[in-house]
PDB file of C-alpha atoms in Angstrom:
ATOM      1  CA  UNK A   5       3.285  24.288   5.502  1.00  0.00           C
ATOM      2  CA  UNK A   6       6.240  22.203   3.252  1.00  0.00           C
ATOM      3  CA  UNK A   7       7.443  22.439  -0.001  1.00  0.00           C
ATOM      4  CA  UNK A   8       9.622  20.541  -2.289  1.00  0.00           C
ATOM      5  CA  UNK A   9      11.680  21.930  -4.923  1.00  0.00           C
ATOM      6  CA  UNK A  10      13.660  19.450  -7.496  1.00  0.00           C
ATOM      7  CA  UNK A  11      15.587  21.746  -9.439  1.00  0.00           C
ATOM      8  CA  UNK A  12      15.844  19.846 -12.888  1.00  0.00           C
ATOM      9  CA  UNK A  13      13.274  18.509 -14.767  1.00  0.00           C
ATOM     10  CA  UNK A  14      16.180  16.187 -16.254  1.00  0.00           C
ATOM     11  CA  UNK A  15      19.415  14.988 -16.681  1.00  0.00           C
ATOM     12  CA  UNK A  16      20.980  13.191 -19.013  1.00  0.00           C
ATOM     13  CA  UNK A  17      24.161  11.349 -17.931  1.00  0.00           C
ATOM     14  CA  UNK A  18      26.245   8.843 -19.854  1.00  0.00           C
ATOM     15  CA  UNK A  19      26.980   5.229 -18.327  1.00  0.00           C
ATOM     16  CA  UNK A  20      29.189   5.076 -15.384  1.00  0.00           C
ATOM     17  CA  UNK A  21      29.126   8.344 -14.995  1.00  0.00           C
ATOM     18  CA  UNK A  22      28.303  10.375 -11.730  1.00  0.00           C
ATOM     19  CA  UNK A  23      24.943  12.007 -11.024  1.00  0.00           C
ATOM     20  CA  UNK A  24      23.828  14.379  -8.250  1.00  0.00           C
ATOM     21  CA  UNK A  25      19.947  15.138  -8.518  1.00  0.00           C
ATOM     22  CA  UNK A  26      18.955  18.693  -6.600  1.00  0.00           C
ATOM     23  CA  UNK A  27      16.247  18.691  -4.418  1.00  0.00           C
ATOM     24  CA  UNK A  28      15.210  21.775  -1.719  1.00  0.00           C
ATOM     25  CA  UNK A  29      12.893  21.958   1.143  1.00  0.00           C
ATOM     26  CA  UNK A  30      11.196  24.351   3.028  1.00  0.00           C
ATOM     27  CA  UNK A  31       9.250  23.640   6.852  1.00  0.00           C
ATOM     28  CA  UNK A  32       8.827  25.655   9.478  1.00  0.00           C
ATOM     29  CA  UNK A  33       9.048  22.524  11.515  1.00  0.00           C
ATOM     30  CA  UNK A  34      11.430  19.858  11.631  1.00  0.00           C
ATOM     31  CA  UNK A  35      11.092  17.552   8.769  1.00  0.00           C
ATOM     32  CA  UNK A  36      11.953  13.562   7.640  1.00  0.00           C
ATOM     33  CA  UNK A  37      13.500  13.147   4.018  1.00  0.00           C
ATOM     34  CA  UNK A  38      13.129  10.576   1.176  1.00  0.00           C
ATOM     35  CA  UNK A  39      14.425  10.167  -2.415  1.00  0.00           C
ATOM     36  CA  UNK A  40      12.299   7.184  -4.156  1.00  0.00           C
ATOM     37  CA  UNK A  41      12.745   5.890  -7.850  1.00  0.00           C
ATOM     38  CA  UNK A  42       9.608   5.324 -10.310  1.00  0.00           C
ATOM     39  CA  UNK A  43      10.420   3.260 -13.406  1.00  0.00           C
ATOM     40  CA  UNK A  44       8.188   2.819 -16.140  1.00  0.00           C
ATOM     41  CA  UNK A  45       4.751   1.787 -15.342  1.00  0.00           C
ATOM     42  CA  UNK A  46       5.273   1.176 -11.681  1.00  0.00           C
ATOM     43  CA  UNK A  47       4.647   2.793  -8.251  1.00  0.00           C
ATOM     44  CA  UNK A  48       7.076   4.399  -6.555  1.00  0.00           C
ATOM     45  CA  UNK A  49       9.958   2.110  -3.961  1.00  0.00           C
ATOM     46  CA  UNK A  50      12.056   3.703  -1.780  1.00  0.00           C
ATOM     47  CA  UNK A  51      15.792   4.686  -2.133  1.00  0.00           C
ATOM     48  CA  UNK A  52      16.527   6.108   0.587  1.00  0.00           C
ATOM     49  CA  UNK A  53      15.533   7.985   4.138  1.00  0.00           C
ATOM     50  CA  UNK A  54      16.959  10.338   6.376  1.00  0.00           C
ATOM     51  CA  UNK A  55      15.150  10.479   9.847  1.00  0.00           C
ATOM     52  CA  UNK A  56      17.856  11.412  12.082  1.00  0.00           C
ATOM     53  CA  UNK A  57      21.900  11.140  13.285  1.00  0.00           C
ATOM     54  CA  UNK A  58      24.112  10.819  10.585  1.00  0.00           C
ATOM     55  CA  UNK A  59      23.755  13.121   7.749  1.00  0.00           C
ATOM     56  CA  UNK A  60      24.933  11.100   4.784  1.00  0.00           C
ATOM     57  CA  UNK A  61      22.504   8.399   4.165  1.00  0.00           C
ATOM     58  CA  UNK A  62      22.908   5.219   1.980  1.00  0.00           C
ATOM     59  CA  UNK A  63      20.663   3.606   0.033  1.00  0.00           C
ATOM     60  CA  UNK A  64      19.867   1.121  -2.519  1.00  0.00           C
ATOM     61  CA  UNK A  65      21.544   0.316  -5.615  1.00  0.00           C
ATOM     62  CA  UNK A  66      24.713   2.379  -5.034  1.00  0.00           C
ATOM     63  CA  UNK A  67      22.794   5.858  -3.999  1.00  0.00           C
ATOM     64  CA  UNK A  68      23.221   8.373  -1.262  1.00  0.00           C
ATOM     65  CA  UNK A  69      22.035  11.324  -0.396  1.00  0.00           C
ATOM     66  CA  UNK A  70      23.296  14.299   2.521  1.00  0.00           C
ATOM     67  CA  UNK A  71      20.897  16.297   4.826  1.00  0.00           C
ATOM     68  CA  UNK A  72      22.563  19.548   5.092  1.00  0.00           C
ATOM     69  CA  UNK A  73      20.039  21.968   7.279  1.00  0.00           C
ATOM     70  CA  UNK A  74      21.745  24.635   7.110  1.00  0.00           C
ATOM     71  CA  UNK A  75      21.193  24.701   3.015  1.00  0.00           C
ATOM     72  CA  UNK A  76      17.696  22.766   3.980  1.00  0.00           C
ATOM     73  CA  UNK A  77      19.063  20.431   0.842  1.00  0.00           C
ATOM     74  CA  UNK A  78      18.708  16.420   0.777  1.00  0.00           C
ATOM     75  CA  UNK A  79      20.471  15.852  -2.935  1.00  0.00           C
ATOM     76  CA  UNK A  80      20.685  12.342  -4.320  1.00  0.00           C
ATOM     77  CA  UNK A  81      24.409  11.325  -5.658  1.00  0.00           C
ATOM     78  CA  UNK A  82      25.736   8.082  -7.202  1.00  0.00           C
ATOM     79  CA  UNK A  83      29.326   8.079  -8.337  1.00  0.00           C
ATOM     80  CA  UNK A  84      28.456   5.634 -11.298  1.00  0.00           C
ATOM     81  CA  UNK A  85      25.164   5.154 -13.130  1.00  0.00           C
ATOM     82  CA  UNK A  86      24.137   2.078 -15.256  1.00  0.00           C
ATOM     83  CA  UNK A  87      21.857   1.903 -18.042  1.00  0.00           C
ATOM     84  CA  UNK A  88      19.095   0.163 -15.537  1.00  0.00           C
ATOM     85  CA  UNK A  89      19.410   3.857 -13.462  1.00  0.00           C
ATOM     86  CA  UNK A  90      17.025   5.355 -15.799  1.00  0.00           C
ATOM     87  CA  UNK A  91      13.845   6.522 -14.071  1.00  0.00           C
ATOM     88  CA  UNK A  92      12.224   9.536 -12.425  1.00  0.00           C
ATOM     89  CA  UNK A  93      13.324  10.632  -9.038  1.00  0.00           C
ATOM     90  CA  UNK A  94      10.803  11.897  -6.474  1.00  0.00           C
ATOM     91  CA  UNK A  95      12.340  13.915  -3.311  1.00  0.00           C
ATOM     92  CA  UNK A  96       9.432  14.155  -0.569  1.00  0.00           C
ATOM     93  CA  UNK A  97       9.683  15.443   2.956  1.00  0.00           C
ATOM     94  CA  UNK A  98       7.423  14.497   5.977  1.00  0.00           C
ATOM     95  CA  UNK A  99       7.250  17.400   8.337  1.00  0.00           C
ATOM     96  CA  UNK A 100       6.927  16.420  12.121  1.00  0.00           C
ATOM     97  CA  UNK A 101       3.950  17.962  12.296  1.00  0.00           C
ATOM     98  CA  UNK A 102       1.976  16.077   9.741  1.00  0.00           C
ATOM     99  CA  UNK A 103       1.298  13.138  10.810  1.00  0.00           C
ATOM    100  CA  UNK A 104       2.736  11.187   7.430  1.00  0.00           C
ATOM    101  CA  UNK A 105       1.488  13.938   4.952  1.00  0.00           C
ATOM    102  CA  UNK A 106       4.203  13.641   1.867  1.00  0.00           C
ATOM    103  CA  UNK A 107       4.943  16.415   0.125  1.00  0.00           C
ATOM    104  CA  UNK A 108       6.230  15.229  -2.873  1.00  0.00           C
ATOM    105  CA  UNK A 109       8.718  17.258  -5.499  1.00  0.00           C
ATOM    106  CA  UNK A 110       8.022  17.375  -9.117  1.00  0.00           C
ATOM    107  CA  UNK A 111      10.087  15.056 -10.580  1.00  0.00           C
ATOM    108  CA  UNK A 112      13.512  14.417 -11.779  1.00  0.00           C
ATOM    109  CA  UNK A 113      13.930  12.510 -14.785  1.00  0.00           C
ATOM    110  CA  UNK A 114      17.345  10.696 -15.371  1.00  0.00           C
ATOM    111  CA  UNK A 115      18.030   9.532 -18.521  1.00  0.00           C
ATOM    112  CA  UNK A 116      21.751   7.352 -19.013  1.00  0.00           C
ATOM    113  CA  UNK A 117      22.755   6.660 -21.993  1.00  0.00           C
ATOM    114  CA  UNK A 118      25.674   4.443 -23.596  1.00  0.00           C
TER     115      UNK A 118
ATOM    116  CA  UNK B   5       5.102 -10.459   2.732  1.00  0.00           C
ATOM    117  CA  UNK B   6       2.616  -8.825  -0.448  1.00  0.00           C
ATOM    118  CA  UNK B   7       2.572  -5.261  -1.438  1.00  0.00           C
ATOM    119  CA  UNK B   8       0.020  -2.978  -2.370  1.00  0.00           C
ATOM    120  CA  UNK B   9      -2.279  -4.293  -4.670  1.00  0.00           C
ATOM    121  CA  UNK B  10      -4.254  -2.358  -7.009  1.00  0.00           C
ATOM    122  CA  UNK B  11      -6.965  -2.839  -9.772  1.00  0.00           C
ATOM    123  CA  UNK B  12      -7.395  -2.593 -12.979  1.00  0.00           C
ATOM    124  CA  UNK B  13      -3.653  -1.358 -14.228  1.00  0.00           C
ATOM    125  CA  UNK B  14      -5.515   0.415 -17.169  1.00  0.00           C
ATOM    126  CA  UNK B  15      -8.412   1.584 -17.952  1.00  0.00           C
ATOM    127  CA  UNK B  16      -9.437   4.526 -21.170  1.00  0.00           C
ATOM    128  CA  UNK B  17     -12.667   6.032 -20.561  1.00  0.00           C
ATOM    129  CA  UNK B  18     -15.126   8.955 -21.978  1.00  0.00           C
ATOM    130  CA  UNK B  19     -15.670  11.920 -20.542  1.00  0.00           C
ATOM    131  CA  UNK B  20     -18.631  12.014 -18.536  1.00  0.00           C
ATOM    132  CA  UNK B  21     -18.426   8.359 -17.511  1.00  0.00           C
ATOM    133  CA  UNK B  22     -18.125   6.608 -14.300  1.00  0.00           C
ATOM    134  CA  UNK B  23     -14.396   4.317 -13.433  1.00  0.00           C
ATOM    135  CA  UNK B  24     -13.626   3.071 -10.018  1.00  0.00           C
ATOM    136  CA  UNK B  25     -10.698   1.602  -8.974  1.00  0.00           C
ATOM    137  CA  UNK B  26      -9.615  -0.604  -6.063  1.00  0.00           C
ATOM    138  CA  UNK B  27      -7.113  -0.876  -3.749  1.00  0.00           C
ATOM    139  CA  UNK B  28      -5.558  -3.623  -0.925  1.00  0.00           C
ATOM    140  CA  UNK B  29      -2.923  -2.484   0.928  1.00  0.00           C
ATOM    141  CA  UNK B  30      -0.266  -4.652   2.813  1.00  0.00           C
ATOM    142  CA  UNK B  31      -1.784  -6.441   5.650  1.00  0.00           C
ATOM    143  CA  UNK B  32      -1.856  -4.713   8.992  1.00  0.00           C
ATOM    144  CA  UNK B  33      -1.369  -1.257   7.643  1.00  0.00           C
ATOM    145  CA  UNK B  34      -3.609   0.795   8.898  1.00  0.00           C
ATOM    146  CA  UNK B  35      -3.245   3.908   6.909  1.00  0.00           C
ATOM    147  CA  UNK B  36      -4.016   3.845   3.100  1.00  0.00           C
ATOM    148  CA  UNK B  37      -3.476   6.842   0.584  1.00  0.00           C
ATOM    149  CA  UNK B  38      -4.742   8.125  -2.479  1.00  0.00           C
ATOM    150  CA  UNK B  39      -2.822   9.698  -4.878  1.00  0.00           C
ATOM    151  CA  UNK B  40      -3.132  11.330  -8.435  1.00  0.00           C
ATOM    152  CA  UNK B  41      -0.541  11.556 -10.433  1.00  0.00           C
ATOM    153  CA  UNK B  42      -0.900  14.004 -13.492  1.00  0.00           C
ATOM    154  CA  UNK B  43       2.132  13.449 -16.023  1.00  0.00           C
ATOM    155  CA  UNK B  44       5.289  15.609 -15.262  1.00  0.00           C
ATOM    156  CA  UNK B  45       4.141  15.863 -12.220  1.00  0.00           C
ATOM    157  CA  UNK B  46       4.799  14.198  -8.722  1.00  0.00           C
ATOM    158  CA  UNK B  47       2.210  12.995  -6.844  1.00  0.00           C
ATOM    159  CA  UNK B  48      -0.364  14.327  -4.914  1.00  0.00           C
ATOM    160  CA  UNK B  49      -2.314  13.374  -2.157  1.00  0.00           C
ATOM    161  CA  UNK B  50      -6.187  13.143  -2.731  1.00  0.00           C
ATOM    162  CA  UNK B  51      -7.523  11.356   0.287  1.00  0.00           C
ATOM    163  CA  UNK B  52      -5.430   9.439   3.893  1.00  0.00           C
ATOM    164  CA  UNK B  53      -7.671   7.331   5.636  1.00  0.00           C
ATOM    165  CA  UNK B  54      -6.984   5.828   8.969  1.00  0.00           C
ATOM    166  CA  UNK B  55      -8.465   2.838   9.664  1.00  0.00           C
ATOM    167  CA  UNK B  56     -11.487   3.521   7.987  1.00  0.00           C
ATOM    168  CA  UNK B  57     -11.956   6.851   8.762  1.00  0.00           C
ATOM    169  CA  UNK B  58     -11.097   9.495   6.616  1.00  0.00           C
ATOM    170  CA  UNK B  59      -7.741  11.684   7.888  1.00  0.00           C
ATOM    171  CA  UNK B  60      -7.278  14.263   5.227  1.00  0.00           C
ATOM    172  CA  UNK B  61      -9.402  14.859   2.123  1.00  0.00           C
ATOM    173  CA  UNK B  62      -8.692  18.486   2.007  1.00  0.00           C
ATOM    174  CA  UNK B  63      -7.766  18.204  -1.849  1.00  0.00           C
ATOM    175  CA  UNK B  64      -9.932  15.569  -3.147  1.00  0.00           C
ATOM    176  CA  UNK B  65     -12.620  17.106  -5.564  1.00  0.00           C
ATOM    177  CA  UNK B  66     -15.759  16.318  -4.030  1.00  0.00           C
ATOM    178  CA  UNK B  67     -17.965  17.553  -6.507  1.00  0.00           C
ATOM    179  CA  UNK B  68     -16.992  14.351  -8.650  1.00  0.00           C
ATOM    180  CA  UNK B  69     -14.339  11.966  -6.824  1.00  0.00           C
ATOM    181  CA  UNK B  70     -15.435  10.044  -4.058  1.00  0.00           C
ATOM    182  CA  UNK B  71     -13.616   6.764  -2.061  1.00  0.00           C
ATOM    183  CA  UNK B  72     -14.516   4.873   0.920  1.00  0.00           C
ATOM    184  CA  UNK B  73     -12.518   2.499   2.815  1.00  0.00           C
ATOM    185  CA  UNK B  74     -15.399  -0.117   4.442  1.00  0.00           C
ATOM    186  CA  UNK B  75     -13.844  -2.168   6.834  1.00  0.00           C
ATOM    187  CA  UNK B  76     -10.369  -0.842   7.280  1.00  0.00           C
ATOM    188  CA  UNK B  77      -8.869  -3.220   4.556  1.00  0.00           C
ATOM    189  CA  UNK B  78      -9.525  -2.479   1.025  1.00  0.00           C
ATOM    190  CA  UNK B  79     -10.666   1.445  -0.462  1.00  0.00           C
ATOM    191  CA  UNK B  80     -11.979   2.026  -3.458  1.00  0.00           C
ATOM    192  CA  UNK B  81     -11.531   5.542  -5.392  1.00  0.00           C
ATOM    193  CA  UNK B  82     -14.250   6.744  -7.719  1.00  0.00           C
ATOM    194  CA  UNK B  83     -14.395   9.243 -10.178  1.00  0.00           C
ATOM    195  CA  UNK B  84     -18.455  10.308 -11.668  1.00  0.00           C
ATOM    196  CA  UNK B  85     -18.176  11.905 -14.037  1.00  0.00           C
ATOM    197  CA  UNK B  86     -14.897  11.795 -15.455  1.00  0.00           C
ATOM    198  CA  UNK B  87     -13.469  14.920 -17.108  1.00  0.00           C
ATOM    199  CA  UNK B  88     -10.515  15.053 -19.831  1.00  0.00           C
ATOM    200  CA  UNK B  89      -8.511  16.537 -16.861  1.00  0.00           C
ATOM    201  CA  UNK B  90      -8.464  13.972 -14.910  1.00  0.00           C
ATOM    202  CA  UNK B  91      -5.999  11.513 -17.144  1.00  0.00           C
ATOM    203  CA  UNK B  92      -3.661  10.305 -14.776  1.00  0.00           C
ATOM    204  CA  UNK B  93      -1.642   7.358 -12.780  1.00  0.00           C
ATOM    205  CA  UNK B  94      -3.638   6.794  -9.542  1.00  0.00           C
ATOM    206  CA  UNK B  95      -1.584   5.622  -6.697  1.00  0.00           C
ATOM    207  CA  UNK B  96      -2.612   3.656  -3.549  1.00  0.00           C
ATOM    208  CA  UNK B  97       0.275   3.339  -0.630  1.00  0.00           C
ATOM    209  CA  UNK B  98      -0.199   2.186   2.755  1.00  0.00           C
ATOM    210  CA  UNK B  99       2.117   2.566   6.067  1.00  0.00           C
ATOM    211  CA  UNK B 100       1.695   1.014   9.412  1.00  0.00           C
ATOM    212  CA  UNK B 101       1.410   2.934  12.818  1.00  0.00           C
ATOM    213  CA  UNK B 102       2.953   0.016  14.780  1.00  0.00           C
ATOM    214  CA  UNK B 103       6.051   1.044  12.948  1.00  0.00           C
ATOM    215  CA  UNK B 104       5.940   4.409  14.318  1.00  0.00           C
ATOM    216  CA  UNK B 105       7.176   7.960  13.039  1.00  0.00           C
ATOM    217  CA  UNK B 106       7.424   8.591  10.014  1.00  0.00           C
ATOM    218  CA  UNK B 107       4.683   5.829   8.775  1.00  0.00           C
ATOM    219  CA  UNK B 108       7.224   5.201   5.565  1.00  0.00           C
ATOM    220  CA  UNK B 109       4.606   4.445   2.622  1.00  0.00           C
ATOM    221  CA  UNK B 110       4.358   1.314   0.635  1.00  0.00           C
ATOM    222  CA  UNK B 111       3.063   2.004  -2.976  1.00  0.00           C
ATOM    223  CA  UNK B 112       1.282   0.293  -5.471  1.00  0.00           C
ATOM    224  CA  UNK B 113       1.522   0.160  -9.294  1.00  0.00           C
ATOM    225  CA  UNK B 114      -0.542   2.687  -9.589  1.00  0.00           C
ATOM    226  CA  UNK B 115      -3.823   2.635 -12.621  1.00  0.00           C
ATOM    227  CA  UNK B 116      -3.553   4.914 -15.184  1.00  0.00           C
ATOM    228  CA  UNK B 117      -6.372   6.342 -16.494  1.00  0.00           C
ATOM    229  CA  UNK B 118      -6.746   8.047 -19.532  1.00  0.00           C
ATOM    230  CA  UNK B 119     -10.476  10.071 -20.555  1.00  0.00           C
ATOM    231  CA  UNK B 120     -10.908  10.395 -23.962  1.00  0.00           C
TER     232      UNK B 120
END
């Protein structure tokens, strides 16, 4: 079985300001990693993935993220929010075993301000 | 190409009544999801069909949700009768197989229901 863990509810952040948003795993198999963004009244898009190779993966609009196995961690950094960055934040893991089962995380909402 | 398309994008009900709610996913994909979203919450899966078969359903209340997916194309969810619990953002996504592992999903807007 998988589990995700996003470690804060929320976090506010002013404008052009950094943000790192926590998220833990656990899978007793080998596992695929996403961050995707929700803004208000829509379904979720896609930030980001990490399949395989490299461990820091880039996204879209300015966000990354880092696999690190050891810490089984995949957090989501951008060095400098804007305004439009507002949103919740799902983390979700595929195990390799699952056969496209998500497992998503709670929910981190950011919340920039001026 | 389109996205996910899904039907109606709100809908306020009484408990005890009947909703249903429709989705099209992107063209080609074979798999299609279900998910309910309860506020504060991230989403969870209620039903994966493959094709038109059903994949995983294992937490999908049966007693009063039911969706079917005729065709392979378009699924409808349906929820008789509706309970004040069940107020919530449904989400459809879709992902193809040709793409191979791991069958990234393509979501919808999502319907939020509210049962009053």
């Amino acid at each position: 079985a998988q589990s995700v863990t996003q470690l804060d509810s929320q976090v506010p952040v002013f404008e052009e300001a950094p943000v790192e948003l926590r998220c833990n795993y656990s899978s007793s198999v080998s596992v695929y990693l996403f961050w995707y963004v929700q803004y208000p009244n829509q379904g979720l898009q896609l930030l980001l993935k990490y399949l395989s190779g490299s461990t820091l993966v880039k996204g879209i609009n300015g966000f990354e993220a880092e696999f690190n196995k050891s810490q089984t961690s995949f957090h989501l950094r951008k060095p400098s929010v804007h305004i439009s960055d507002t949103a919740e934040y799902f983390c979700a893991v595929i195990s390799t075993d699952s056969w496209g089962k998500f497992q998503f995380g709670a929910g981190t909402q950011v919340v920039v301000t001026p | 190409e389109a996205g996910v398309a899904q039907s109606p994008r709100y809908k306020i009900i009484e408990k005890r009544q009947s909703v249903a709610f429709w989705c099209n996913p992107i063209s080609g994909h074979a798999t299609l999801y279900w998910y309910q979203q309860i506020l504060g919450q991230g989403p969870k899966l209620l039903i994966q069909f493959q094709n038109n078969g059903v994949v995983d359903d294992s937490q999908l209340p049966k007693d009063r949700f039911s969706a079917e997916r005729l065709k392979g194309v378009d699924s409808t969810l349906k929820i008789q009768p509706a309970k004040l619990e069940d107020s919530a953002v449904y989400l459809c996504a879709s992902s193809s197989l040709i793409q191979g592992p791991p069958y990234e999903q393509y979501f919808g807007p999502g319907t939020r229901l509210t049962v009053t």
